[in-house]
Tab-separated table of C-alpha atoms and ligand atoms in Angstrom:
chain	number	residue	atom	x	y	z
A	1	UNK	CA	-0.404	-55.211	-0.135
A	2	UNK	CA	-2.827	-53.030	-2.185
A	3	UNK	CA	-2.977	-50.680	1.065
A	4	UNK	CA	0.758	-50.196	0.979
A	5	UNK	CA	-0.015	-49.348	-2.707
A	6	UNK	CA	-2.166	-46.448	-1.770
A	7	UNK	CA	-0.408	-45.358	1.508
A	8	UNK	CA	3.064	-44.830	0.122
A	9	UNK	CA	2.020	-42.530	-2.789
A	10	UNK	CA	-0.072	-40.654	-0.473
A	11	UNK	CA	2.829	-40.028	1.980
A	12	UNK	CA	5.097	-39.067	-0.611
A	13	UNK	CA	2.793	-36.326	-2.133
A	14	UNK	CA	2.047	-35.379	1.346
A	15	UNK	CA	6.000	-34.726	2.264
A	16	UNK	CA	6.086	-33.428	-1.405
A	17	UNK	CA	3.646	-30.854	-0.680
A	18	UNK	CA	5.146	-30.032	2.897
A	19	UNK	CA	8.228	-29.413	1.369
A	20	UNK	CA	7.162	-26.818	-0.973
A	21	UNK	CA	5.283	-24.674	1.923
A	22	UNK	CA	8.008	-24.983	4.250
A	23	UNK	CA	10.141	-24.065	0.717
A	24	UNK	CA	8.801	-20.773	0.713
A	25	UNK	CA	10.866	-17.220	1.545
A	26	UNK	CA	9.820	-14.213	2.500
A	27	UNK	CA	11.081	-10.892	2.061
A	28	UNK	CA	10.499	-8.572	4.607
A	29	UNK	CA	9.918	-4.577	3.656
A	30	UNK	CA	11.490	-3.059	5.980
A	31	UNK	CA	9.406	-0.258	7.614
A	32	UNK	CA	9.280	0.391	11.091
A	33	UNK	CA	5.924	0.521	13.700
A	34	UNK	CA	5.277	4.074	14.887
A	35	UNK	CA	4.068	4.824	18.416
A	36	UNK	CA	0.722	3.757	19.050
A	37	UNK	CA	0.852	1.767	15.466
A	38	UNK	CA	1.888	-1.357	13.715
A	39	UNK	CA	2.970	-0.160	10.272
A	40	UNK	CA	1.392	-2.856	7.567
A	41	UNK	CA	2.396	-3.122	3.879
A	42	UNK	CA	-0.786	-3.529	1.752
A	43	UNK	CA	-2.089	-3.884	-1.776
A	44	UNK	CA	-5.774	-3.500	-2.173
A	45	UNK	CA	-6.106	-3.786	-5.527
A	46	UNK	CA	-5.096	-6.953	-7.758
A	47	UNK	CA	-6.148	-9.110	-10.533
A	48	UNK	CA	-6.679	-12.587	-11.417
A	49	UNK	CA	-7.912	-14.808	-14.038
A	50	UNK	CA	-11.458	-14.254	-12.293
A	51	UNK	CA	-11.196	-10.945	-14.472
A	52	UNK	CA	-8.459	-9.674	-16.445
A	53	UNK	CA	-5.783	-10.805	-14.820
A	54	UNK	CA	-3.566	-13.981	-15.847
A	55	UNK	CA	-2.634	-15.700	-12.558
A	56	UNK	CA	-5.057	-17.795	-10.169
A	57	UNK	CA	-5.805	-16.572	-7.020
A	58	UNK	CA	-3.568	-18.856	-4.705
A	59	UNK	CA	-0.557	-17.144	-6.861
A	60	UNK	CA	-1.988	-13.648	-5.527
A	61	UNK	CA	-1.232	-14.776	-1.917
A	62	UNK	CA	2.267	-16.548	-2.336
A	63	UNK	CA	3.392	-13.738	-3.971
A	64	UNK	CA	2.476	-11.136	-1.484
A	65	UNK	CA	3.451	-13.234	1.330
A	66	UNK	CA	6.709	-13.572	-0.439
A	67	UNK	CA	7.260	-10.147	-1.072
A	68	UNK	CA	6.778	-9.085	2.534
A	69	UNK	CA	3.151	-7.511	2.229
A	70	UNK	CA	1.040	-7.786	5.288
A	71	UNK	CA	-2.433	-7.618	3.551
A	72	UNK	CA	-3.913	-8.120	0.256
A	73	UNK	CA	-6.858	-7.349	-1.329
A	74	UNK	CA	-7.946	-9.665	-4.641
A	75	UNK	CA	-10.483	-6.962	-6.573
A	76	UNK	CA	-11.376	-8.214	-9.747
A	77	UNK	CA	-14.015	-6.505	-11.700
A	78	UNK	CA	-17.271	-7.508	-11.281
A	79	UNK	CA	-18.819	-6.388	-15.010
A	80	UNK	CA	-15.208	-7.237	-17.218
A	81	UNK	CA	-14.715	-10.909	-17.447
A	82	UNK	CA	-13.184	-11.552	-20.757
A	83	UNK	CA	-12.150	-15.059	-19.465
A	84	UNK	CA	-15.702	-15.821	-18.720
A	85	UNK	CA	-15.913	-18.705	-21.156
A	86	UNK	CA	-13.843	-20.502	-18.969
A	87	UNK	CA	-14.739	-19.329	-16.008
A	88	UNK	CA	-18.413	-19.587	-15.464
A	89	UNK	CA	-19.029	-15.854	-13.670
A	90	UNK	CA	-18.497	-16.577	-9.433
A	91	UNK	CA	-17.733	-13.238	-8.014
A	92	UNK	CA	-17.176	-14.612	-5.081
A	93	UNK	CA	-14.868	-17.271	-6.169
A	94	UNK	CA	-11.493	-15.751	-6.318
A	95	UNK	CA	-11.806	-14.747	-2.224
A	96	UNK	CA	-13.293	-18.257	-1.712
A	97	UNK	CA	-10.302	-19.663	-3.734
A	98	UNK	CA	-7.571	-17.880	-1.736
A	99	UNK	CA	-8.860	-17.097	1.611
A	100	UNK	CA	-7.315	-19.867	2.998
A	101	UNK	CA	-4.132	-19.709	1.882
A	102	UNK	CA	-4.250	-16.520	3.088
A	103	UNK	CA	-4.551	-17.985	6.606
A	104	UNK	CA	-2.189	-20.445	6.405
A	105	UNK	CA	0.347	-17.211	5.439
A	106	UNK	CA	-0.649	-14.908	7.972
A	107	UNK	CA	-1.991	-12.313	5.508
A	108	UNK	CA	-4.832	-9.915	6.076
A	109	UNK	CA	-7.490	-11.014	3.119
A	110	UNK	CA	-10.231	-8.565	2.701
A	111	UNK	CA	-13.092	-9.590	0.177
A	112	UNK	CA	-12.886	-6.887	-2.498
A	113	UNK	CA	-14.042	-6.192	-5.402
A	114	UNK	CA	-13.600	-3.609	-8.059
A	115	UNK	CA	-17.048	-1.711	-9.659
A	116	UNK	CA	-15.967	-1.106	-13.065
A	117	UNK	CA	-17.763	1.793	-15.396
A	118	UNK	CA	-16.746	3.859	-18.216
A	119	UNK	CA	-15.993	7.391	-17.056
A	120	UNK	CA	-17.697	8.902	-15.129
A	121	UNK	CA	-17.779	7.849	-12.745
A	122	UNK	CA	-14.958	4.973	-13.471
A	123	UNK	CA	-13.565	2.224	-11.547
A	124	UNK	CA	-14.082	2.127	-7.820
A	125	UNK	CA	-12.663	-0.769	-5.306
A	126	UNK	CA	-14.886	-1.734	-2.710
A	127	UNK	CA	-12.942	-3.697	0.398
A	128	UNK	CA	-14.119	-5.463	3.702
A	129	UNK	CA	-17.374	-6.761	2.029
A	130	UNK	CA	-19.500	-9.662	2.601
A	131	UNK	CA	-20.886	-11.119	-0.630
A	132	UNK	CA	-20.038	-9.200	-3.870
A	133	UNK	CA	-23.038	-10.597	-5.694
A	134	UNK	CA	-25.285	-8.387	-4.765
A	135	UNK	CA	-23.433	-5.667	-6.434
A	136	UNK	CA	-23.710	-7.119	-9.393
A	137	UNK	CA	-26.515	-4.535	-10.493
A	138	UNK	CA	-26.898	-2.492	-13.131
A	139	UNK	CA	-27.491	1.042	-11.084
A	140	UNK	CA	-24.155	2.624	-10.098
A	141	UNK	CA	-25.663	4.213	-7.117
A	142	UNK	CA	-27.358	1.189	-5.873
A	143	UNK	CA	-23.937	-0.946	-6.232
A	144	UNK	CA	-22.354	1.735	-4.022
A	145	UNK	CA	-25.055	1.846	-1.866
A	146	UNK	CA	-25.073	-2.108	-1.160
A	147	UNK	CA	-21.299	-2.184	-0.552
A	148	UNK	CA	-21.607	0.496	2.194
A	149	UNK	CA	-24.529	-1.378	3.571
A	150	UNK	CA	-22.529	-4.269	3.692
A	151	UNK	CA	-19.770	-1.970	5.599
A	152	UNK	CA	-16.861	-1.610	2.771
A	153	UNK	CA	-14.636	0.724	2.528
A	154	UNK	CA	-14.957	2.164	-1.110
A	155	UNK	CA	-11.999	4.130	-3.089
A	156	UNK	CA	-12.028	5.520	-6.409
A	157	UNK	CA	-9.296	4.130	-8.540
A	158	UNK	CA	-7.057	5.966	-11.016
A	159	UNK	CA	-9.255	8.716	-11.964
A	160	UNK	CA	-7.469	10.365	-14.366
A	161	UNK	CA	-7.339	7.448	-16.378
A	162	UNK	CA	-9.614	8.478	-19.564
A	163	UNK	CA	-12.652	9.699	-21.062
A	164	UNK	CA	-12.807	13.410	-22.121
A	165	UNK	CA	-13.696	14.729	-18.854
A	166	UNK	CA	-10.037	12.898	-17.636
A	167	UNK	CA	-11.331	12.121	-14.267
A	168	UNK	CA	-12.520	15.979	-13.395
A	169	UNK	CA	-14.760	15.550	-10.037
A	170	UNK	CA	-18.433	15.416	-11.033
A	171	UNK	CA	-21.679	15.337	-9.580
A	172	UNK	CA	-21.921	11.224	-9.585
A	173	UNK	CA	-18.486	11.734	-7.120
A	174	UNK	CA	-20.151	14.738	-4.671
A	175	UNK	CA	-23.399	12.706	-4.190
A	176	UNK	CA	-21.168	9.725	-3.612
A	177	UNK	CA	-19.138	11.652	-0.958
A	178	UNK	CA	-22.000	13.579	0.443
A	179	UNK	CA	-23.376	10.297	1.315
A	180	UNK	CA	-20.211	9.168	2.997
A	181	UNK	CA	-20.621	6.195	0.814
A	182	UNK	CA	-16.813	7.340	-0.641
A	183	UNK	CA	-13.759	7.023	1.742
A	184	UNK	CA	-10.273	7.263	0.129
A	185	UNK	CA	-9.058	7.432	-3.591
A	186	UNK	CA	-5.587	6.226	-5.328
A	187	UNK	CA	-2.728	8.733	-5.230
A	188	UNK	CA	-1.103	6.241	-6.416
A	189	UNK	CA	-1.630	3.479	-9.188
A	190	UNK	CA	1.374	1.437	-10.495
A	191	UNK	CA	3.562	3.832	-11.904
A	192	UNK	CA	1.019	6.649	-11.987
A	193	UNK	CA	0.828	9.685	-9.191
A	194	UNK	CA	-2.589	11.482	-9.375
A	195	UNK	CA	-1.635	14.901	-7.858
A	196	UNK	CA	-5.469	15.771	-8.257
A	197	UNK	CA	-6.618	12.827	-6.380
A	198	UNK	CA	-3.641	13.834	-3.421
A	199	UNK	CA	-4.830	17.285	-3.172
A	200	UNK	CA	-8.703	16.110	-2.979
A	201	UNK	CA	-7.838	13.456	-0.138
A	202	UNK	CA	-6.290	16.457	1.892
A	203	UNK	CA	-9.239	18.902	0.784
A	204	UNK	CA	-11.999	16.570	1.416
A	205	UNK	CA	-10.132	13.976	3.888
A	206	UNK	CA	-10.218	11.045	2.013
A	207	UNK	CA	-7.810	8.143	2.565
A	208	UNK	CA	-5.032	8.375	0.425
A	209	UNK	CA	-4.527	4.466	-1.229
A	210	UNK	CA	-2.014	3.453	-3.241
A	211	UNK	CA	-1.765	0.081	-5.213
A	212	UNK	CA	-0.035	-1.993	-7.783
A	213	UNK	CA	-3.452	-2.849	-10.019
A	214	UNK	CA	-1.182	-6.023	-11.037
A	215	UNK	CA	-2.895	-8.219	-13.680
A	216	UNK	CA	0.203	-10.318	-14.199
A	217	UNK	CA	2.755	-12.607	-12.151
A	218	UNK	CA	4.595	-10.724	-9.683
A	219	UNK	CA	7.826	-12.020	-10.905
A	220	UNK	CA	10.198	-9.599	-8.467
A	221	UNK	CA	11.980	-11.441	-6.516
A	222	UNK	CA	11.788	-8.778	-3.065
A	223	UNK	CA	10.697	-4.934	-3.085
A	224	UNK	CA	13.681	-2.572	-2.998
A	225	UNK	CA	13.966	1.497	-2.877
A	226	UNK	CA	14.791	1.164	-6.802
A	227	UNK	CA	12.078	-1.822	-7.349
A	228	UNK	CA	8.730	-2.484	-5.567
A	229	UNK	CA	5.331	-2.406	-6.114
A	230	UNK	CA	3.307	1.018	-5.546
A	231	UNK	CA	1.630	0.442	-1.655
A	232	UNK	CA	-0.320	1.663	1.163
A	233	UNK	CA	1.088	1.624	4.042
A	234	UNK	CA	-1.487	1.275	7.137
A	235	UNK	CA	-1.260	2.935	10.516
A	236	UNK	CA	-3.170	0.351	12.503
A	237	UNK	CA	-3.773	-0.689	16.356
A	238	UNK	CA	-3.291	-4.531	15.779
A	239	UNK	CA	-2.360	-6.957	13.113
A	240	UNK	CA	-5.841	-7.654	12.395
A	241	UNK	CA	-8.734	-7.005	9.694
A	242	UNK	CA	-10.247	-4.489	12.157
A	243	UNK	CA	-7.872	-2.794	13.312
A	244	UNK	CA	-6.722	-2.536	9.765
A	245	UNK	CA	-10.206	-1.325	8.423
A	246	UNK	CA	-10.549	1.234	11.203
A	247	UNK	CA	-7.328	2.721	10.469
A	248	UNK	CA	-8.224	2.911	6.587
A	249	UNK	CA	-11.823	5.208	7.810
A	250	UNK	CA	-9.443	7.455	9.839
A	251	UNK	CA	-6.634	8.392	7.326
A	252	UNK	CA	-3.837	6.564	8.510
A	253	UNK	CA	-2.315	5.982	5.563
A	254	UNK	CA	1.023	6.476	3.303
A	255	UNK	CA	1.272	6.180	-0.305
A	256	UNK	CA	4.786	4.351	-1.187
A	257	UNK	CA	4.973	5.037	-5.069
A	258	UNK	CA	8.552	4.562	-6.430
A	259	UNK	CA	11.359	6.880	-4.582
A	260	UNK	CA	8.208	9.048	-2.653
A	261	UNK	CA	6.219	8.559	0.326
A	262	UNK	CA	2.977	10.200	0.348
A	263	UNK	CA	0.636	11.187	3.348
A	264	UNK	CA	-1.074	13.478	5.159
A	265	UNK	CA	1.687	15.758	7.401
A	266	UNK	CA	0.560	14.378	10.754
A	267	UNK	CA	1.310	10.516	9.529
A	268	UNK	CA	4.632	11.550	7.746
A	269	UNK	CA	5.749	12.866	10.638
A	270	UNK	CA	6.025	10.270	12.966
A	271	UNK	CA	6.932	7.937	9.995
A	272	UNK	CA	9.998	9.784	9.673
A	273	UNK	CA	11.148	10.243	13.020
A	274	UNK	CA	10.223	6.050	13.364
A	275	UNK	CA	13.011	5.854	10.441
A	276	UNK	CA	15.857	8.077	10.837
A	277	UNK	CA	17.540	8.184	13.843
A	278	UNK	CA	20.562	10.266	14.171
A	279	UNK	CA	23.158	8.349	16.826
A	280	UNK	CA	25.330	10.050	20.053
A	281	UNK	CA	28.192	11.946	17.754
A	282	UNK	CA	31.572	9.832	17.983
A	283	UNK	CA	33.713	12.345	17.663
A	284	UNK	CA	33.965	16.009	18.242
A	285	UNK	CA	36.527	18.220	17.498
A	286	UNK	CA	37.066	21.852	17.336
A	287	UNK	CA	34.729	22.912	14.475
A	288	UNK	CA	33.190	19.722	13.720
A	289	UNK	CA	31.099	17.179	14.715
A	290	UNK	CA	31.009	13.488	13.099
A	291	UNK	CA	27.905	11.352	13.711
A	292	UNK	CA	25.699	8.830	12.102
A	293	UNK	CA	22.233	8.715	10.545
A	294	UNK	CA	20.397	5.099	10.025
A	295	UNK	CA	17.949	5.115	7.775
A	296	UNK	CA	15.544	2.011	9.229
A	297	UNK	CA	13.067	2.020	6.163
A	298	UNK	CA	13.353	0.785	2.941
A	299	UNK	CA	13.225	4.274	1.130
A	300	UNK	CA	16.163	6.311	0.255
A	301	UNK	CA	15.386	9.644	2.624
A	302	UNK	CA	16.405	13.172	0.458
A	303	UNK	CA	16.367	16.186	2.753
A	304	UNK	CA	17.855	19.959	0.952
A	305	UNK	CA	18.281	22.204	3.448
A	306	UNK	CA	15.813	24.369	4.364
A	307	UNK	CA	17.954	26.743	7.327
A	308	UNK	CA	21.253	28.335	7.073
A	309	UNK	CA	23.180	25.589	8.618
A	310	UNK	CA	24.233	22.115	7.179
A	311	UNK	CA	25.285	20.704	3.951
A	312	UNK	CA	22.871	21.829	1.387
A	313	UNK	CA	21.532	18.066	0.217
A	314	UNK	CA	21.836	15.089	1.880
A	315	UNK	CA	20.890	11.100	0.807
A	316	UNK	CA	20.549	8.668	3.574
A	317	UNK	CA	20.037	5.112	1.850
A	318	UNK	CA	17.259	2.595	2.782
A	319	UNK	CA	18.602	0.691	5.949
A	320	UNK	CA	21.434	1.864	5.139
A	321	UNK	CA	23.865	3.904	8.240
A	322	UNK	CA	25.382	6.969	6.196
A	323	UNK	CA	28.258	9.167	8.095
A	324	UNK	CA	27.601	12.780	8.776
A	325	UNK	CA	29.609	15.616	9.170
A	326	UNK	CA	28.547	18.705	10.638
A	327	UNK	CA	30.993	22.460	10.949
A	328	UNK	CA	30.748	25.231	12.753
A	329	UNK	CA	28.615	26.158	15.706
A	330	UNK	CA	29.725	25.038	19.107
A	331	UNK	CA	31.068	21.176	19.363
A	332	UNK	CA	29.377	20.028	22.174
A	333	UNK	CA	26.256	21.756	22.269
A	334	UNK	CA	22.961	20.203	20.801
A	335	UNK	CA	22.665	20.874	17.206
A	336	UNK	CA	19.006	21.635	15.343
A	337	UNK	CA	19.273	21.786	11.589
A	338	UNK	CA	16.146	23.063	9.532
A	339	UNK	CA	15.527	20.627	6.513
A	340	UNK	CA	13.010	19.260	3.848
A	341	UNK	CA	12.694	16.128	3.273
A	342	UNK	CA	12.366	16.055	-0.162
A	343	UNK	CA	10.830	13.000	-1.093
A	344	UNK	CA	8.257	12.489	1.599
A	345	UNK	CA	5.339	14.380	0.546
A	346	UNK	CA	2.872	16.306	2.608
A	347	UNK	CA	1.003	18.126	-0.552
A	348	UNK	CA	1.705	18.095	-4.449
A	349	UNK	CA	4.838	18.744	-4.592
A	350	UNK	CA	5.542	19.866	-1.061
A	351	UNK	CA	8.369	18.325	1.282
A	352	UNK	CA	7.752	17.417	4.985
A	353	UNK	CA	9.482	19.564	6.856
A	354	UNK	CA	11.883	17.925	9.790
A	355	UNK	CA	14.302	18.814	12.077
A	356	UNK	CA	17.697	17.173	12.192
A	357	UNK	CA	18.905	16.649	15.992
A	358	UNK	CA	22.486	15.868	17.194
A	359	UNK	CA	22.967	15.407	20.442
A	360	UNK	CA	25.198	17.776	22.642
A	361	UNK	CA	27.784	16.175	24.716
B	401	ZN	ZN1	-9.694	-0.153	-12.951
B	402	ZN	ZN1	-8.020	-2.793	-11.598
């Protein structure tokens, strides 16, 4: 009798709990692989009560998983704990906390960490490491230094953040990348585009990150075009941690910050061609051909014209299929039109040039 007690409460919490994983949606952001390459949607730098964020760990890993990301990293500063007097200071804890759940999801979990100092040289993530006290140390060099030797890849975080010197490069940062002990640095941080920090990762080839920095609940319900949070999108071989940390040391990155994609001109471009595809025209007729363009991301594409030929501006919306109509020229012959795309970014400023194709008859 007592056993039945204890065994029926048990399998109701147990069907209880089953029913609120299997409860869970996901999301999907809709960007598409690119030859050679699994695209993955990452954020590699969060918060949680373990610093100065106000959500547990667990919460980190729903939410991304919900929100279609592919790989998270939980950095929360190692030297800022104002929650410390109730939580006793266990660097390692948040990772330790989550890691599983991150399993159980199918998310890429990195152990990260973020090295926080007043400017300079500022806040710096390191990701891919193995124990993250040891870098709890007062020398900035030496923290570096033992995150490299424990293989991480290190990016500096929103430099232009404060201070007077408003995150100018200094001699801290050249002995840091002279060392190779510095690989990438944000574009991109929430709402905030670093055009400094994009020209230096093209200058110096650093891998351009970008990241949300969320310290509260994610409380969007999917990412949009209008609505997501800022992300790096990662070039890699395979679905896995290595693959994705090998693709972060070579560059193969894109910065997704509100309506712009960011990268360097040889990842844009195959990006692009992965996500707009211009289909066999339907129709020709004597000074005009009719077509359509999907759009198989989930960013609006701008291109202005950059030839003679061709509407001036055109929108195609995120995985959305938009008619086209082109004039003149010869019907049936292949058509080449000279454009920019406008919001995909291969410098400050600076469109990716592409070429749209339609097919001759
Ligand atoms: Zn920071
Ligand atoms: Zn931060």
């Amino acid at each position: 009798m007592l056993r039945r007690f204890v065994v029926f409460p048990v399998f109701c919490l147990l069907l209880l709990l089953s029913l609120v994983a299997q409860g869970q949606v996901r999301h999907e952001i809709n960007f598409p692989d690119v030859p050679g390459y699994v695209t993955l949607k990452c954020d590699f730098h969060t918060h949680t009560v373990f610093s100065d964020g106000t959500v547990w760990p667990t919460v980190r890993v729903d939410e991304a998983w919900r929100l279609g990301l592919d790989a998270i990293a939980v950095s929360d500063h190692i030297e800022y704990q104002p929650h410390r007097a109730d939580l006793p200071t266990n660097h390692n804890r948040p990772y330790e906390i989550a890691a599983g759940r991150a399993r159980e999801r199918n998310l890429l979990f990195p152990r990260a960490a973020e090295i926080t100092r007043d400017t300079p040289p500022g806040h710096f993530n390191a990701i891919f490491l193995q124990d993250i006290d040891p870098l709890d140390t007062e020398d900035f060099l030496e923290v570096i230094q033992r995150a490299n030797e424990q293989g991480a890849f290190v990016f500096w975080n929103h430099h232009d953040w404060k201070g007077p010197e408003r995150g100018d490069w200094m001699d801290v940062h050249t002995q840091l990348y002279e060392k190779k002990w510095l690989h990438g640095m944000e574009v991109a941080n929430g709402s905030t585009y670093y055009p400094r920090a994009h020209q230096w990762c093209l200058d110096r080839g650093l891998t351009m990150i970008g990241a949300s920095d969320i310290h509260g609940p994610d409380l969007m319900e999917r990412m949009t075009a209008d609505q997501h949070r800022t992300l790096t999108l990662v070039f890699a071989e395979e679905r896995t941690l290595d693959s994705l940390h090998q693709a972060l040391r070579a560059g193969r990155t894109a910065v997704w910050i509100e309506e712009r994609m960011i990268g360097r001109r040889d990842v844009l471009e195959p990006l692009f061609e992965a996500c707009f595809h211009v289909a066999q025209p339907h129709l020709r007729t004597g000074n005009a051909v009719w077509t359509t363009v999907k759009n198989h991301s989930a960013i609006d594409i701008h291109l202005q014209r950059a030839g003679s030929v061709g509407p001036e501006r055109l929108t195609f919306p995120a995985g959305a299929t938009t008619l086209l109509r082109v004039t003149g020229g010869q019907p049936d012959e292949p058509i080449e039109l000279s454009y920019t795309a406008t919001n995909f970014w291969i410098a400050p400023e600076t469109g990716l040039p592409v070429t749209l194709r339609i097919p001759g008859k």
